[in-house]
Coordinates of C-alpha atoms and ligand atoms in Angstrom, one line a residue:
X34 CA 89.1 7.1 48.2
X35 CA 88.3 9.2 45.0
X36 CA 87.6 12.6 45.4
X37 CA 85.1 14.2 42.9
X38 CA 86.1 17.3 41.4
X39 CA 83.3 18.6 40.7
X40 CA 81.1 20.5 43.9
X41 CA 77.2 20.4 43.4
X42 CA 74.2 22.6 44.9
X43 CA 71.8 19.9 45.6
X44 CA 72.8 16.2 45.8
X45 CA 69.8 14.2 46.5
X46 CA 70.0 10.1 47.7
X47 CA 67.5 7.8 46.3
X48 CA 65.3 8.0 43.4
X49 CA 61.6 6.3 44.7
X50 CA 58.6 8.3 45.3
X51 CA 60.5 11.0 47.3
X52 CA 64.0 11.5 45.9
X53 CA 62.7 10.9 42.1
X54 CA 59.8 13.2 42.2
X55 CA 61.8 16.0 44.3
X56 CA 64.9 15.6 41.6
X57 CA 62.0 16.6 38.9
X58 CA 61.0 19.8 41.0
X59 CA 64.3 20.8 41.1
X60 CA 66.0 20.0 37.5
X61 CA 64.5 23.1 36.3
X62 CA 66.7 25.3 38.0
X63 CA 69.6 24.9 36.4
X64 CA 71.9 24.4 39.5
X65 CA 74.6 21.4 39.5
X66 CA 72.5 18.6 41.0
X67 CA 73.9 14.9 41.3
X68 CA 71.0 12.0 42.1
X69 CA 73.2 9.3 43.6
X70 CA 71.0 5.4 43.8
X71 CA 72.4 2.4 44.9
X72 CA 70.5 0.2 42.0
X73 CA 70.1 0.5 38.6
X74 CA 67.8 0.8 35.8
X75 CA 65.1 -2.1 35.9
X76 CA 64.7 -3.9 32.5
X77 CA 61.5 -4.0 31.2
X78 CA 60.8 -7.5 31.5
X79 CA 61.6 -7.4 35.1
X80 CA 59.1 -5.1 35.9
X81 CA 56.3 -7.3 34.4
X82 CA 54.3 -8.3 37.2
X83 CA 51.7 -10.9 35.4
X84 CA 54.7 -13.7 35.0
X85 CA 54.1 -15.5 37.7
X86 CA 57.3 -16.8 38.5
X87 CA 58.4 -13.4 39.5
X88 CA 56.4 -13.9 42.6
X89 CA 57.7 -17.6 43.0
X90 CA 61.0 -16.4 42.7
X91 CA 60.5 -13.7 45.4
X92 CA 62.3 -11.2 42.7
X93 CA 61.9 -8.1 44.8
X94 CA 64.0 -8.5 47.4
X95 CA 66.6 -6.9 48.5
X96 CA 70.4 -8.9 48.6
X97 CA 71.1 -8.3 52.1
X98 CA 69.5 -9.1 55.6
X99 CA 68.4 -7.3 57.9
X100 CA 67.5 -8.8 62.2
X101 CA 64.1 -8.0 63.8
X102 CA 64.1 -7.5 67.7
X103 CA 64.6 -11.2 68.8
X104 CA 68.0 -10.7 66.3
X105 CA 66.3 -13.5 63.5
X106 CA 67.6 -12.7 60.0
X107 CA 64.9 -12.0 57.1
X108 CA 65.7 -10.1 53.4
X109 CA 63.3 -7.1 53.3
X110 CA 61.3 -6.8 50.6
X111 CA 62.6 -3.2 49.4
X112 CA 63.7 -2.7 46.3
X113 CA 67.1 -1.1 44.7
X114 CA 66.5 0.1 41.6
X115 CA 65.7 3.5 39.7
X116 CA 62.2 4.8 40.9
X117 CA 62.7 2.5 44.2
X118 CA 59.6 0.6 45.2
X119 CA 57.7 2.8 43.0
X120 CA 59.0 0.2 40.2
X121 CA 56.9 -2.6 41.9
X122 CA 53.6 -0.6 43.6
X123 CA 50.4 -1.2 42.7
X124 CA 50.2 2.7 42.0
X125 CA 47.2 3.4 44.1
X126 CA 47.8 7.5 44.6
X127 CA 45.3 8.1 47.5
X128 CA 45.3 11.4 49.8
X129 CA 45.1 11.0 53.4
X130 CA 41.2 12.1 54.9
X131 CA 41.5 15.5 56.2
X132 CA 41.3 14.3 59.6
X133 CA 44.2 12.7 59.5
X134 CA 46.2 15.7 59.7
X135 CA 44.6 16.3 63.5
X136 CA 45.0 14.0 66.4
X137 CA 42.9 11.6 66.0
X138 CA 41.9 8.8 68.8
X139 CA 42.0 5.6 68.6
X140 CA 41.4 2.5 70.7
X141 CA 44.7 1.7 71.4
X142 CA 45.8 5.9 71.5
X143 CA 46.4 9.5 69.8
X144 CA 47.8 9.1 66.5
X145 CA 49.6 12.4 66.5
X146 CA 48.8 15.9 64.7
X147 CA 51.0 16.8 61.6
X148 CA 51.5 20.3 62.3
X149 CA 50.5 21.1 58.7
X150 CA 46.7 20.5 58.1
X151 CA 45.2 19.1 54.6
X152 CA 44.5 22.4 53.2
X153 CA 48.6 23.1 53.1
X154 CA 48.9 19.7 51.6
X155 CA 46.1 20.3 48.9
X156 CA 47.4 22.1 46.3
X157 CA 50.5 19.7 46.2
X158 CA 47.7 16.8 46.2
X159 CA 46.7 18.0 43.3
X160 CA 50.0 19.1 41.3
X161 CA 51.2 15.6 42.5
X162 CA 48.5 14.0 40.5
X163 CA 48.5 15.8 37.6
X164 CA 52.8 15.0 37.6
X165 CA 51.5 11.2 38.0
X166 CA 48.8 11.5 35.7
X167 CA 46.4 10.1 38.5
X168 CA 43.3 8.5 36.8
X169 CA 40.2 8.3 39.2
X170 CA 37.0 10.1 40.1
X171 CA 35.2 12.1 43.1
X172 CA 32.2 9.9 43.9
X173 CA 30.2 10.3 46.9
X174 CA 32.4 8.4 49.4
X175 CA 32.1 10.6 53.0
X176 CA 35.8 10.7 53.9
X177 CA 36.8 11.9 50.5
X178 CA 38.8 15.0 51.4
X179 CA 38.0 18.2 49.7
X180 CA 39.7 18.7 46.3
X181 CA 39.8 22.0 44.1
X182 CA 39.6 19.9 41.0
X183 CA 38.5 17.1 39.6
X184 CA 41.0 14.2 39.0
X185 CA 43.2 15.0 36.3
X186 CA 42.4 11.8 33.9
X187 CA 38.7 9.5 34.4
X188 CA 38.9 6.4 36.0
X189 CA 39.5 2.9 34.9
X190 CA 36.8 0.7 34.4
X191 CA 36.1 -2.2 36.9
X192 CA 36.3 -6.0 35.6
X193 CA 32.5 -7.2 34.7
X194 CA 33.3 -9.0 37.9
X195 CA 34.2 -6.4 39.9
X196 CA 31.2 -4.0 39.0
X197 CA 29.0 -6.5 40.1
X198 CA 30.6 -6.7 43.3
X199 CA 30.5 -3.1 43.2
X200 CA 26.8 -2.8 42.8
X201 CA 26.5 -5.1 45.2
X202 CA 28.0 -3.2 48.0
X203 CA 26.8 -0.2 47.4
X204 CA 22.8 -1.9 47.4
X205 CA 24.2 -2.1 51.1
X206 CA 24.6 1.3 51.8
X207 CA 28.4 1.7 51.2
X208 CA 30.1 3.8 48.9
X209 CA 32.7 1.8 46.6
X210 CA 34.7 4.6 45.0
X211 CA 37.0 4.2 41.7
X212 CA 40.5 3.5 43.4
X213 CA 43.1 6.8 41.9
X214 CA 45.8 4.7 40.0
X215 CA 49.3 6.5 38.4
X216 CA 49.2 5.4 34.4
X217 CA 51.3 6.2 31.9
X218 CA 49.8 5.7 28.2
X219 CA 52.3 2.8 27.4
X220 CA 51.4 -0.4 26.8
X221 CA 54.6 -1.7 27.5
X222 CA 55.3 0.2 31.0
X223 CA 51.8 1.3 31.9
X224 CA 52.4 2.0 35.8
X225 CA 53.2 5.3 36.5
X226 CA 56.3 5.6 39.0
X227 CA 59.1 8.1 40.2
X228 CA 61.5 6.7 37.4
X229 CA 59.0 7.6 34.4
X230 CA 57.6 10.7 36.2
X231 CA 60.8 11.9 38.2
X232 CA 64.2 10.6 36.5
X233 CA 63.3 10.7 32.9
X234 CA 62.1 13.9 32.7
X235 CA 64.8 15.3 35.4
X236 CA 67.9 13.5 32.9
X237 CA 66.8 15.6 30.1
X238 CA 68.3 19.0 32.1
X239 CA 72.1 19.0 31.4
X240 CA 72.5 19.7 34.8
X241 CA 71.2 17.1 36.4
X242 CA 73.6 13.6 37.0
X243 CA 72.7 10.4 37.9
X244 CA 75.4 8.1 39.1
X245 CA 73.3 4.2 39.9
X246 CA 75.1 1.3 41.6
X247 CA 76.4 3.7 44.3
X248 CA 75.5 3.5 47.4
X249 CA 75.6 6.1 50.1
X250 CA 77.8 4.7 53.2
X251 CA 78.1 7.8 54.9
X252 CA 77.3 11.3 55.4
X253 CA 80.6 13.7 56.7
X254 CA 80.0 16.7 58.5
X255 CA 82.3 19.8 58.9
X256 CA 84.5 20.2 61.8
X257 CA 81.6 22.5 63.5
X258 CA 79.1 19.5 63.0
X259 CA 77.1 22.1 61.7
X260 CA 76.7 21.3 58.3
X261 CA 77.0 18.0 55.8
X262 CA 79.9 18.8 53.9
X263 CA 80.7 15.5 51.9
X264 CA 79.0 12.0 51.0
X265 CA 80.5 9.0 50.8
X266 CA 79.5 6.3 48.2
X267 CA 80.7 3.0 47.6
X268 CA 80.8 2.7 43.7
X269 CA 82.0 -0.5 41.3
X270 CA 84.1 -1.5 45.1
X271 CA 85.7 1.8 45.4
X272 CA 84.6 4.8 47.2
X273 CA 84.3 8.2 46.5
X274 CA 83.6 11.2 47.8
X275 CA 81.0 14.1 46.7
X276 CA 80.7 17.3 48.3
X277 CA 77.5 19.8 48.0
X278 CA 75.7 22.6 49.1
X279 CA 72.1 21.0 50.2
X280 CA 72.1 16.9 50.8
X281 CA 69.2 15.4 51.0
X282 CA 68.2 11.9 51.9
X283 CA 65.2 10.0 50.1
X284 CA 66.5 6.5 50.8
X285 CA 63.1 5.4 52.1
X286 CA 62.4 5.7 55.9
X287 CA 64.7 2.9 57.2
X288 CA 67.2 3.5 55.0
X289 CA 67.9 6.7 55.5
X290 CA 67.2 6.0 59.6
X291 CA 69.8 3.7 59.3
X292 CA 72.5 6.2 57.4
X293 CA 72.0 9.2 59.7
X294 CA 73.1 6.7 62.4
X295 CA 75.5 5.1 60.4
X296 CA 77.0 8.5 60.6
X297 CA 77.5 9.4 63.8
X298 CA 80.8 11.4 64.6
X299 CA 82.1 13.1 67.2
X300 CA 80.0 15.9 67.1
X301 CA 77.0 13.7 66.8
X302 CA 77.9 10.7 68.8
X303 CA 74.2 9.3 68.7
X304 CA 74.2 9.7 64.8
X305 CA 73.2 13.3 62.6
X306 CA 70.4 14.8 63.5
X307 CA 69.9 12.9 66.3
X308 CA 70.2 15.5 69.3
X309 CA 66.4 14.2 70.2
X310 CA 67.1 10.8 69.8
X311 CA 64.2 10.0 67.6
X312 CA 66.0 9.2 64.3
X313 CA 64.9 5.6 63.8
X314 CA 62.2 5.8 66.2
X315 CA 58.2 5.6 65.6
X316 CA 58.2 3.7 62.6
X317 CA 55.2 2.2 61.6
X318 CA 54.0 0.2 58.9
X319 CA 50.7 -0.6 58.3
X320 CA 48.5 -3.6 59.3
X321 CA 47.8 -4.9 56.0
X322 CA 45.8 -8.8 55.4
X323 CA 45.5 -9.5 52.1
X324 CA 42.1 -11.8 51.3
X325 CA 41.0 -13.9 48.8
X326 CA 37.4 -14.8 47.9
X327 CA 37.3 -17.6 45.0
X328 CA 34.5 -17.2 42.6
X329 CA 33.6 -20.5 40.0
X330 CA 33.4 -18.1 37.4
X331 CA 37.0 -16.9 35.8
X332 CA 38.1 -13.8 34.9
X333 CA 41.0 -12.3 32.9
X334 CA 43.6 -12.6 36.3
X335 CA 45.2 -9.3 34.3
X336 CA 42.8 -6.6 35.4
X337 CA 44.0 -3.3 37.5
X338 CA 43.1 -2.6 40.8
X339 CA 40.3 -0.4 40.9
X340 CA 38.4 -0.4 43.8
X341 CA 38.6 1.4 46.9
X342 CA 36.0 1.0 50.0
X343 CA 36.7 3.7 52.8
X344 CA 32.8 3.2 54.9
X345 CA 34.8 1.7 57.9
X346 CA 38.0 4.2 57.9
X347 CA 36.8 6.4 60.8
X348 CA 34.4 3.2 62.6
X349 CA 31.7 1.3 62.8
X350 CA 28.2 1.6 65.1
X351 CA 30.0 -1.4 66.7
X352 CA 33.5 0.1 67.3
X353 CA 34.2 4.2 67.3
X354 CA 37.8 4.0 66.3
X355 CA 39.6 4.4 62.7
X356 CA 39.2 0.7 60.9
X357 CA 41.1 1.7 58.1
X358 CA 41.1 1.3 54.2
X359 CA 40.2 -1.4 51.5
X360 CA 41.2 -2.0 47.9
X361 CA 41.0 -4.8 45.3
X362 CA 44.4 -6.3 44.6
X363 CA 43.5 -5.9 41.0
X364 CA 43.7 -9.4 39.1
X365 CA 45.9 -11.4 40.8
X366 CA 47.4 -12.4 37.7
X367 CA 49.5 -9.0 37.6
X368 CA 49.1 -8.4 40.9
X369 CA 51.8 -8.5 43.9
X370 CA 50.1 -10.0 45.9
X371 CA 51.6 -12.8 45.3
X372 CA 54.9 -11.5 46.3
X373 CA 53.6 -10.2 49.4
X374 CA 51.6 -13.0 50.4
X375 CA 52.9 -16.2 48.4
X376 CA 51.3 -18.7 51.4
X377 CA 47.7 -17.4 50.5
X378 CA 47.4 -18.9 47.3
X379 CA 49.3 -21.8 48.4
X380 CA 46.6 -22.5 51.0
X381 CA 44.3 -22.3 48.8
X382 CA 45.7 -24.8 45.9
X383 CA 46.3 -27.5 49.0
X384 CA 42.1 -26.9 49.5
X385 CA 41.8 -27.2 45.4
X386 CA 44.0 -30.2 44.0
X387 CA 43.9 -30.4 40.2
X388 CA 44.3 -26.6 40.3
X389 CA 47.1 -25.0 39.2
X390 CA 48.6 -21.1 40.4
X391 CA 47.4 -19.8 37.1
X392 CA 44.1 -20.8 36.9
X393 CA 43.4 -19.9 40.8
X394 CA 44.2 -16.5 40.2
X395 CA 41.8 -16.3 37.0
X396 CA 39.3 -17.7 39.7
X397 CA 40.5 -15.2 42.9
X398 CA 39.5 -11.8 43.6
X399 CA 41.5 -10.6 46.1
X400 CA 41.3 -7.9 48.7
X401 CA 44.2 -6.0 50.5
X402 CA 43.2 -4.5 54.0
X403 CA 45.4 -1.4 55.4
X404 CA 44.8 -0.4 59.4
X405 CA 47.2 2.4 60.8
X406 CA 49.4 1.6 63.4
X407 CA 50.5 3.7 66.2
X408 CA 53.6 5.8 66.2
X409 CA 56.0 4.1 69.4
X410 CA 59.1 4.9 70.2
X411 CA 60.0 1.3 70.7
X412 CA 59.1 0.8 67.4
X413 CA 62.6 1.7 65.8
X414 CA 65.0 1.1 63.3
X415 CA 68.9 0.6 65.2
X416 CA 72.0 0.3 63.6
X417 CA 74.5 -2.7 65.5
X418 CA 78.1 -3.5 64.3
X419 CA 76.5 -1.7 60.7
X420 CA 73.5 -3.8 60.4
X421 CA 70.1 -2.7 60.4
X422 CA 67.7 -3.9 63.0
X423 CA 64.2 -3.6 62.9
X424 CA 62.4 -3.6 66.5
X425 CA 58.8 -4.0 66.0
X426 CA 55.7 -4.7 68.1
X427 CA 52.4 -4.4 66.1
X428 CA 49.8 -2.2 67.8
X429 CA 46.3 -1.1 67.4
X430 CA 45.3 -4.7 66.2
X431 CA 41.4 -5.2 67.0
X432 CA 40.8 -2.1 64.9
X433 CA 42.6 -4.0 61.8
X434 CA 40.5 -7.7 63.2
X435 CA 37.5 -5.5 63.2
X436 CA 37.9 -4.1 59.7
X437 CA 38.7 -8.0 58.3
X438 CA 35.8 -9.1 59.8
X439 CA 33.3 -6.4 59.1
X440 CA 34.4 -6.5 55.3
X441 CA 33.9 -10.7 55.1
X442 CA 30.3 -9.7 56.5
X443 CA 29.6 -7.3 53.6
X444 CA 31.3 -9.7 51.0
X445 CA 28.9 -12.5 52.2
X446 CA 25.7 -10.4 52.4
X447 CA 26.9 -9.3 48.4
X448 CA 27.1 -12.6 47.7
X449 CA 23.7 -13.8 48.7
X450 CA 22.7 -10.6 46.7
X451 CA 24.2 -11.4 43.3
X452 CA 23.1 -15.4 43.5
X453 CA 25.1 -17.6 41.7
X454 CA 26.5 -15.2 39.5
X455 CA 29.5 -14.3 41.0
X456 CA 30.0 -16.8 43.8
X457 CA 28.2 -20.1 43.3
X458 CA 30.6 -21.7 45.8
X459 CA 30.9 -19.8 49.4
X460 CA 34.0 -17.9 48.8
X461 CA 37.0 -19.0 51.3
X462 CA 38.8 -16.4 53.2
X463 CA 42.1 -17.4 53.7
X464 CA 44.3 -14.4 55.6
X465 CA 47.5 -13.9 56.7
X466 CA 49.1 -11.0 58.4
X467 CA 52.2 -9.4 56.6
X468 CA 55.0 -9.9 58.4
X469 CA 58.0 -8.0 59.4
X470 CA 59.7 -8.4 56.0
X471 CA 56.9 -6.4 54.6
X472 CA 58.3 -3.2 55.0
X473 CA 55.9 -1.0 52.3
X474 CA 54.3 0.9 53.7
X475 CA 57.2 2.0 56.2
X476 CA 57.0 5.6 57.4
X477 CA 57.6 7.8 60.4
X478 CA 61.6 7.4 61.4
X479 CA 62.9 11.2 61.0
X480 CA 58.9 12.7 62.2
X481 CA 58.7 16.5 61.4
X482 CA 57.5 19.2 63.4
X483 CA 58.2 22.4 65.5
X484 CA 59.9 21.6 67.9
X485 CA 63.7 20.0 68.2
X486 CA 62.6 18.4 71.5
X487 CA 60.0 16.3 69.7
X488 CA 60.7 16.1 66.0
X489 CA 64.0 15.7 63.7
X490 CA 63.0 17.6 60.7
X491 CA 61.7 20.9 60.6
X492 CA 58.5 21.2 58.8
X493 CA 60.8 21.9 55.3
X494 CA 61.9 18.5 56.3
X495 CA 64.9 20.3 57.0
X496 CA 67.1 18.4 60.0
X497 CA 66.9 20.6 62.8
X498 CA 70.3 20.1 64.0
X499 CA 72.4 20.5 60.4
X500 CA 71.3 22.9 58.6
X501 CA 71.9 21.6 54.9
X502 CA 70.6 18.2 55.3
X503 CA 66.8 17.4 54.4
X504 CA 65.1 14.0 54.7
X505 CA 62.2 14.0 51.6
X506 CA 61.2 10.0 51.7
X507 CA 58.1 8.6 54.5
X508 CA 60.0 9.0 57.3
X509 CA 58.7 12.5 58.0
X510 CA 55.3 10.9 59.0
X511 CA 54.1 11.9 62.4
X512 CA 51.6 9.6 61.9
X513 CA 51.0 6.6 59.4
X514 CA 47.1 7.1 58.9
X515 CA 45.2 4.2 57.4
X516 CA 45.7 5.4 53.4
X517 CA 48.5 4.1 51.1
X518 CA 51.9 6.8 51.4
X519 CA 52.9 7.3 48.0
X520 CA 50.5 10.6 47.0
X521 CA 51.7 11.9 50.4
X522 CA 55.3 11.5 49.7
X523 CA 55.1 12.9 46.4
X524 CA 52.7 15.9 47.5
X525 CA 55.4 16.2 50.4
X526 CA 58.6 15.9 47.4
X527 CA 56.6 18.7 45.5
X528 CA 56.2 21.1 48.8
X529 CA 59.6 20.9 50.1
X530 CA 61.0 21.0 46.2
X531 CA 59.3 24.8 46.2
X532 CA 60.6 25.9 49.8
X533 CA 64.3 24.6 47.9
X534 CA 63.4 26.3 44.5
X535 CA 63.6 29.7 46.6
X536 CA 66.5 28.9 49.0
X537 CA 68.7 28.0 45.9
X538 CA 67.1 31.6 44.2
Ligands
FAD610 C1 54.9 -4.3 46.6 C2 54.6 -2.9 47.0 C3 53.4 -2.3 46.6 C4 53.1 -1.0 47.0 N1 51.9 -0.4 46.6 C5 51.6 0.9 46.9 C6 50.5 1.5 46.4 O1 49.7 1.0 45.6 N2 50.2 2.8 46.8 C7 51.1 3.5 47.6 O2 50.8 4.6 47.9 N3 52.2 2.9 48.0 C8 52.5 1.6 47.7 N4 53.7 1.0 48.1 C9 54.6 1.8 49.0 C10 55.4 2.8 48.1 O3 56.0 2.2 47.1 C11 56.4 3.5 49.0 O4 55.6 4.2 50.0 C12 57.2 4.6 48.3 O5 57.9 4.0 47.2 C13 58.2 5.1 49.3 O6 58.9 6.2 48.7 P1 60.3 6.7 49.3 O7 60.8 7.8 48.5 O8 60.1 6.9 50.8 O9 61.3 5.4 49.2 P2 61.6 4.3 48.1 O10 60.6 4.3 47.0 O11 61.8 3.1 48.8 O12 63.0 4.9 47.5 C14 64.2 4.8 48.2 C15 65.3 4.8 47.2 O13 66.5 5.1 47.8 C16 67.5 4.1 47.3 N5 68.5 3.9 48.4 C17 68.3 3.4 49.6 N6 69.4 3.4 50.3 C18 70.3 4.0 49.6 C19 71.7 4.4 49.8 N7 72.3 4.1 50.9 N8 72.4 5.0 48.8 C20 71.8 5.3 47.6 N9 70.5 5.0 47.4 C21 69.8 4.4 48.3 C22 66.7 2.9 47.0 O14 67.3 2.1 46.0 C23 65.4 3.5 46.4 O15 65.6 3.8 45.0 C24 54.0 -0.3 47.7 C25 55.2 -0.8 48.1 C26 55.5 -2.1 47.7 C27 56.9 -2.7 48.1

């Protein structure tokens, strides 16, 4: 074991949307922080999402395997890098409806109030966006949440393609809105993430340090159990041994599920911070079905996403429970998709011999689905002999059915709209749901709130039961609602960055 010398105020774990964003907040203070990341820097060319045979290749996974609850193997798609999965998102920043901070009902039951409402989440909405440089624009979509600005940079444009589609649903009554993206101005990197955004700028303090390649096996208490007083990584085969004032995990929600148990001692024999025994528990991910209509007429298969439809988040006349959230993938050419889904287009190339993956996704306009599930204590990460374990049972399911099928209705009535413009051929549907490997969207294993009975952080995000350790990544989520997580963790990063700024004062 190596023993650092050197004793830092802050060390923080992870460097995705959480860890990254919160290292930026907290650079400027000039204490001794150390940013510790179990992967490295991603080369350019790996992050170029339109070469297809990244998707073949199934590029972002993780090397390692984790068991679901029947004890089956699969390799999560997470990824290890600097900026975490922020280096392969599709950058859609969205803030969560203002309702989602209540108790809302759904068919299947109460997803759970936050304890903070959307007016303490605002202003770090908005500073969030401005750190992301969040293009997009207020439109008159009726779950838009009240903002007190406008979007710091316009939207993108749609594809041709896509505005016609637009115009098309909103002829029904809907209200398309422009989809906020992250964007840097560089042609070469042009997706804003926690690397670009977080890490760059924190690496120019001199007191900030970055070690990569090490990886976080476990967190050591003091002999009270009162406080983290060391962490232990695993660096080049060899371990080593930091100490520090305030630790805080961002390892993304299993993860840093997983290392709290990982560290259980004898003064927390069901892992830190676990006096409630809800570390690991109530994880959720969303319901997410990709689709993908196929048009005769080509387009560039390199366009962003830009689209976001929200007329069904709350309901329906036909169902009076949240449905959820729609976005275009963006041109499937460039877009993930492919890694999430590879079987969709596969389907479809069986139905189109002659066709190959390249010009089907010139010819595909895809659209990606997201339904909340319900927070469940069954639902849970577990930690067995040191591997992770996954226990999931997908709930709230008619509300994500209803939303798939409601949206093919409005696609086909747009279609019969726009002629043969768009769609001279009916468009097929294939869908799939995302299965357990798809851990994206994961949230909700270390849930804030008041009370130690019923929450693990405090709502600083500090663990209740050690008084030095925060958890800054999803898994404060009470709830998952039906939005993409990102804005929210990086609004959240921002928030418990100022509550630190004036306990390190
Ligand atoms: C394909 C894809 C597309 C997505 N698209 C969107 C989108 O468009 N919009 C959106 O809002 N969200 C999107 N998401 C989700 C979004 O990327 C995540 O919600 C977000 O990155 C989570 O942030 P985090 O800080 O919780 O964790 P992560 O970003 O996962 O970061 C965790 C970090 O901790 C590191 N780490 C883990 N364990 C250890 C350890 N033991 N020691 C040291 N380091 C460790 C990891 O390497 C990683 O850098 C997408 C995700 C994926 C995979």
């Amino acid at each position: 074991m190596i023993i650092d010398d050197q004793h830092y105020d802050v060390i923080i774990v992870g460097t995705g949307a959480g860890g990254g964003t919160l290292a930026n907040k907290l650079a400027p203070t000039g204490k001794n922080i150390l940013i510790l990341e179990r992967g490295d820097f991603m080369p350019l060319e790996e992050q170029n999402r339109a070469n297809v045979d990244v998707f073949k290749k199934e590029r972002y996974r993780a090397a390692e395997r984790w068991y679901d609850k029947d004890g089956e193997t699969f390799s999560p798609q997470t990824n290890y890098a600097v900026g975490g999965n922020t280096k392969i998102y599709g950058a859609a920043l969205v803030r969560m409806r203002e309702k989602d901070f209540d108790a809302v009902e759904h068919q299947e039951g109460i997803s759970p109030e936050w304890g903070l409402n959307y007016q303490d989440f605002e202003p770090y909405y908005t500073e969030a966006e401005r750190l992301y440089m969040v293009h997009g624009q207020t439109t008159d979509d009726p779950t838009e949440p009240p903002r007190s600005g406008e979007f710091p940079l316009p939207a993108v444009e749609h594809e041709p393609q896509i505005q016609k589609i637009v115009d098309a649903i909103a002829k029904q009554g809907l209200h398309p809105t422009s989809l906020p993206l992250s964007l840097t101005r560089s042609e070469d990197d042009p997706t804003g993430d926690s690397e670009v955004f977080g890490i760059v700028p924190a690496l120019k303090h001199d007191n900030v340090t970055l070690k990569t390649s090490a990886k976080v096996v476990c967190l050591l208490t003091n002999s009270s159990g009162e406080a983290v007083r060391a962490v232990e990584a695993e660096i080049d085969g060899q371990s080593y041994l930091f100490f520090g004032d305030i630790i805080i995990l961002a390892c993304g929600a299993i993860n840093s599920a997983a290392l709290l148990l990982k560290s259980a001692n004898h003064k927390h024999p069901n892992g830190l911070a676990n006096s409630s025994d809800l570390v690991g528990r109530n994880f959720m991910k969303h319901h997410q079905t990709a689709m993908v209509e196929l048009s005769v007429n080509a387009n560039s298969g390199k366009f962003l996403r830009s689209v976001s439809v929200n007329d069904f988040y709350w309901g329906d006349e036909n169902f009076p429970y949240p449905m959820g959230h729609i976005e275009n993938t963006g041109g499937l050419l460039q877009d993930i998709i492919f890694a999430e889904s590879p079987p969709i287009l596969s389907v479809l190339a069986k139905g189109m011999p002659g066709f190959g993956l390249k010009q089907l996704a010139k010819r595909s306009i895809g659209w990606w689905m997201y339904t909340e599930t319900l927070p469940d204590p069954d639902n849970r990460v577990r930690v067995k002999d040191g591997k992770i374990y996954l226990d999931f049972t997908p709930n709230n399911i008619e509300a994500h059915d209803r939303l798939i099928y409601r949206w093919i209705d409005v696609l086909k009535a747009g279609e019969k709209k726009l002629g043969s413009s768009v769609f001279e051929k009916l468009a097929i549907y294939p869908r799939g749901e995302v299965p357990i490997q798809a851990v994206a969207n994961q949230c909700g294993t270390c849930r804030f709130g008041e009370d130690p009975q019923t929450s693990v952080l405090d709502l600083n995000c500090r663990t209740h039961d050690l008084e030095n350790l925060y958890v800054v990544d999803s898994s404060f989520f009470p709830s998952s609602s039906g939005v993409p997580p990102a804005l929210t963790i990086i609004a959240n990063a921002l928030r418990v960055g100022n509550h630190l700024k004036e306990k390190l004062r």
